Coordinates of C-alpha atoms in Angstrom, one line a residue:
M88 CA 19.1 -21.1 48.1
I89 CA 21.0 -21.8 44.8
R90 CA 24.1 -19.7 44.3
L91 CA 25.3 -19.2 40.8
S92 CA 28.9 -19.1 42.0
D93 CA 28.5 -22.6 43.4
L94 CA 27.4 -24.1 40.1
P95 CA 29.9 -25.8 37.7
S96 CA 32.0 -23.5 35.6
D97 CA 30.4 -24.6 32.3
V98 CA 27.0 -23.8 33.7
Q99 CA 28.2 -20.3 34.8
E100 CA 29.5 -19.7 31.3
S101 CA 26.2 -20.8 29.8
V102 CA 24.4 -18.4 32.1
A103 CA 26.7 -15.6 31.1
R104 CA 26.1 -16.2 27.4
T105 CA 22.4 -16.3 28.0
R106 CA 22.5 -13.0 29.9
D107 CA 24.4 -11.4 27.1
K108 CA 21.9 -12.6 24.5
V109 CA 18.8 -11.7 26.5
A110 CA 20.0 -8.2 27.3
A111 CA 20.8 -7.6 23.6
L112 CA 17.4 -8.9 22.5
H113 CA 15.5 -6.6 24.8
A114 CA 16.8 -3.7 22.7
E115 CA 14.8 -5.2 19.8
L116 CA 11.5 -4.5 21.5
P117 CA 11.6 -0.7 21.6
R118 CA 13.5 -0.7 18.3
N119 CA 10.5 -2.4 16.7
E120 CA 8.0 -0.3 18.7
L121 CA 6.6 -3.3 20.5
V122 CA 6.8 -1.8 24.1
V123 CA 6.5 1.5 26.0
W124 CA 8.2 2.6 29.2
T125 CA 9.3 -0.6 31.1
A126 CA 6.6 -3.0 29.7
G127 CA 7.4 -6.2 28.1
N128 CA 10.0 -8.9 28.6
V129 CA 12.2 -11.5 27.0
S130 CA 13.5 -14.7 28.6
E131 CA 15.6 -17.6 27.5
R132 CA 16.2 -21.1 28.9
V133 CA 19.8 -21.7 29.9
Q134 CA 21.4 -24.5 28.0
I135 CA 22.7 -27.1 30.5
S136 CA 24.4 -30.3 29.6
P137 CA 22.2 -33.3 30.3
H138 CA 25.2 -34.9 32.0
A139 CA 25.3 -32.1 34.6
D140 CA 23.9 -34.1 37.5
G141 CA 22.2 -32.1 40.2
V142 CA 22.2 -28.8 38.3
P143 CA 18.7 -27.2 38.3
S144 CA 17.1 -26.0 35.1
L145 CA 17.3 -22.2 34.8
F146 CA 16.2 -19.3 32.7
V147 CA 17.2 -15.7 32.3
I148 CA 14.6 -12.9 32.3
K149 CA 14.4 -9.1 32.6
P150 CA 14.2 -7.5 36.0
S151 CA 10.9 -5.9 36.8
G152 CA 10.3 -2.2 36.2
V153 CA 13.8 -1.4 34.9
S154 CA 14.2 1.0 32.0
Y155 CA 15.3 -0.5 28.7
D156 CA 18.1 2.1 28.6
E157 CA 19.4 0.6 31.9
L158 CA 19.3 -3.1 30.9
A159 CA 22.6 -4.9 30.6
A160 CA 23.8 -8.5 30.9
E161 CA 24.9 -8.0 34.5
N162 CA 21.3 -7.1 35.7
M163 CA 19.5 -9.9 33.9
V164 CA 17.9 -12.1 36.6
V165 CA 18.4 -15.8 36.8
C166 CA 15.5 -18.0 37.9
T167 CA 14.6 -21.7 38.4
L168 CA 11.7 -23.2 36.5
D169 CA 9.6 -22.6 39.6
G170 CA 10.1 -18.9 38.9
E171 CA 12.3 -18.3 41.9
K172 CA 15.3 -16.0 41.6
I173 CA 18.6 -17.6 42.6
E174 CA 21.6 -15.9 44.1
D175 CA 22.9 -14.7 40.8
G176 CA 25.0 -11.7 41.8
T177 CA 22.4 -9.1 41.2
P178 CA 21.1 -6.9 44.1
D179 CA 18.2 -8.2 46.1
R180 CA 16.2 -5.1 44.9
L181 CA 16.2 -6.5 41.4
R182 CA 13.1 -8.7 41.3
P183 CA 12.2 -10.8 38.3
S184 CA 9.6 -9.6 35.8
S185 CA 6.0 -9.7 37.0
D186 CA 5.5 -12.2 34.1
T187 CA 8.1 -14.6 35.5
A188 CA 5.5 -17.1 36.7
A189 CA 4.0 -17.3 33.2
H190 CA 7.4 -17.8 31.5
A191 CA 8.4 -20.5 34.1
Y192 CA 5.1 -22.4 33.5
V193 CA 5.7 -22.4 29.8
Y194 CA 9.3 -23.8 30.2
R195 CA 8.1 -26.5 32.6
H196 CA 5.3 -27.7 30.3
M197 CA 6.8 -27.1 26.8
D198 CA 10.1 -28.8 26.5
G199 CA 10.8 -27.6 23.0
V200 CA 10.5 -23.9 24.0
G201 CA 13.8 -22.1 24.6
G202 CA 12.5 -18.5 24.6
V203 CA 9.4 -16.5 25.6
V204 CA 8.5 -12.9 24.8
H205 CA 5.7 -10.7 26.0
T206 CA 4.8 -7.3 24.6
H207 CA 2.0 -4.9 24.6
S208 CA 2.4 -4.0 20.9
T209 CA -0.4 -1.7 19.8
Y210 CA -2.2 -3.6 17.1
A211 CA -1.7 -7.1 18.4
T212 CA -3.0 -5.9 21.8
A213 CA -6.0 -4.3 20.1
W214 CA -7.0 -7.7 18.8
A215 CA -6.4 -9.1 22.2
A216 CA -8.7 -6.4 23.7
R217 CA -11.4 -7.7 21.4
S218 CA -10.6 -11.3 22.3
E219 CA -10.4 -12.0 18.6
A220 CA -8.0 -14.3 16.7
I221 CA -6.1 -12.8 13.8
P222 CA -7.3 -14.7 10.7
C223 CA -4.8 -16.1 8.3
V224 CA -5.4 -13.9 5.3
L225 CA -1.7 -13.3 4.4
T226 CA 0.9 -15.6 3.0
M227 CA 3.4 -14.3 5.6
M228 CA 1.0 -15.5 8.3
A229 CA 0.8 -18.9 6.7
D230 CA 4.6 -19.0 6.6
E231 CA 5.3 -17.9 10.1
F232 CA 2.2 -18.9 12.1
G233 CA 0.8 -21.8 10.1
G234 CA -2.7 -20.4 10.4
D235 CA -4.6 -18.0 12.6
I236 CA -3.0 -16.4 15.6
P237 CA -5.2 -17.7 18.4
V238 CA -6.7 -16.1 21.4
G239 CA -6.0 -17.4 24.9
P240 CA -8.2 -17.0 28.0
F241 CA -8.3 -14.0 30.2
A242 CA -6.1 -14.4 33.2
L243 CA -4.7 -12.2 36.0
I244 CA -1.0 -11.5 36.6
G245 CA 0.6 -12.8 39.7
D246 CA 0.6 -16.5 39.5
D247 CA 0.9 -19.1 36.7
S248 CA -2.6 -18.6 35.3
I249 CA -1.3 -16.8 32.2
G250 CA 1.2 -19.5 31.7
R251 CA -1.5 -22.1 31.8
G252 CA -3.5 -20.2 29.2
I253 CA -0.5 -19.9 26.9
V254 CA 0.3 -23.7 27.1
E255 CA -3.4 -24.7 26.7
T256 CA -3.8 -22.5 23.6
L257 CA -0.5 -23.2 21.9
R258 CA -0.1 -26.9 22.7
G259 CA -0.9 -28.7 19.4
S260 CA -0.9 -25.4 17.5
R261 CA 1.7 -24.4 14.9
S262 CA 1.5 -20.7 15.9
P263 CA 4.4 -19.4 18.0
A264 CA 2.1 -16.5 19.1
V265 CA -1.0 -16.2 21.3
L266 CA -3.1 -13.2 22.1
M267 CA -4.0 -13.4 25.7
A268 CA -7.5 -12.0 26.0
Q269 CA -7.6 -8.3 27.1
H270 CA -3.9 -8.5 27.9
G271 CA -1.5 -8.8 24.9
P272 CA 0.6 -11.1 22.9
F273 CA 3.0 -13.8 24.1
T274 CA 5.4 -15.6 21.7
I275 CA 7.5 -18.6 22.0
G276 CA 10.5 -20.0 20.1
A277 CA 13.3 -22.5 20.1
D278 CA 15.3 -19.7 21.6
A279 CA 14.8 -16.1 22.6
K280 CA 15.7 -14.7 19.1
A281 CA 13.0 -16.8 17.5
A282 CA 10.5 -15.7 20.0
V283 CA 11.4 -12.0 19.4
K284 CA 11.1 -12.5 15.6
A285 CA 7.6 -14.0 16.2
A286 CA 6.6 -11.0 18.3
V287 CA 7.8 -8.6 15.5
M288 CA 5.9 -10.6 12.9
C289 CA 2.8 -10.8 15.1
E290 CA 2.6 -7.1 15.4
E291 CA 3.2 -6.6 11.6
V292 CA 0.4 -8.9 10.6
A293 CA -2.0 -7.5 13.3
R294 CA -1.5 -4.1 11.8
T295 CA -1.8 -5.1 8.2
V296 CA -5.0 -7.2 8.8
H297 CA -6.4 -4.3 10.8
F298 CA -6.0 -1.9 7.9
A299 CA -7.3 -4.5 5.4
R300 CA -10.5 -4.9 7.4
A301 CA -11.1 -1.1 7.0
Y302 CA -12.0 -1.9 3.4
G303 CA -14.0 -5.1 4.0
E304 CA -13.5 -8.5 5.4
P305 CA -10.4 -10.1 3.7
P306 CA -10.8 -13.7 2.7
R307 CA -9.0 -16.4 4.7
I308 CA -6.5 -18.5 2.7
D309 CA -7.6 -22.0 2.1
Q310 CA -6.2 -24.5 4.6
E311 CA -4.5 -26.6 1.9
Q312 CA -2.6 -23.6 0.7
I313 CA -1.7 -22.5 4.3
D314 CA -0.3 -26.0 4.9
S315 CA 1.8 -25.8 1.7
L316 CA 3.1 -22.3 2.5
F317 CA 4.0 -23.3 6.0
D318 CA 5.9 -26.4 4.9
R319 CA 7.8 -24.5 2.3
Y320 CA 8.8 -21.6 4.7
Q321 CA 9.7 -23.9 7.6
N322 CA 11.6 -26.6 5.6
V323 CA 12.8 -25.0 2.3
Y324 CA 13.1 -21.2 2.6
G325 CA 16.5 -19.7 3.4
Q326 CA 20.0 -21.0 3.4

């Protein structure tokens, strides 16, 4: 069993920073009305020096079934990329999120991903319930997602089936969000903050397109324009 206290001091410090960040970002989920009760989770890959020989890759994730009001850095769970909790100083009763296997699979198979978020936000989950992609009919969708928000396959919780579906759907896609069929949205990012932003934006466009369709089918933006908008937003927009 890996003990956090046995790892090099710089790794322990990186874990502590990641726990602080992940705990703080969980507050964004209820604040943005993306979750109810204890549903949903945020995780982030721990940044470890490539020169740290023998140190396993790790990520930090929310403990299962704990109220958002009770979440703090000290009860964030630390896992290996196999989804196994290490001896991280938290009580044994604090098990990792039920979605840990999915997060771990994404980290193992998508090297550029540093953060993963899962919610059951109402409108995005409604699209997932229909197993229907959200069409790119808004410039903000082109900016953030680079096209439609795709649908992933139906998969049961408990093993890495959901993770496989996420990777299969998003590999080669510009979208940082996937709607897992009859389940809900998962988002990825370079870090957890980027993945949380994608989750917020996913729900916003899911709601807007839902309302737009009440008045008829909105036209999809031409692919050439989507490409131009995505390039500008990703490479020019902001400071």
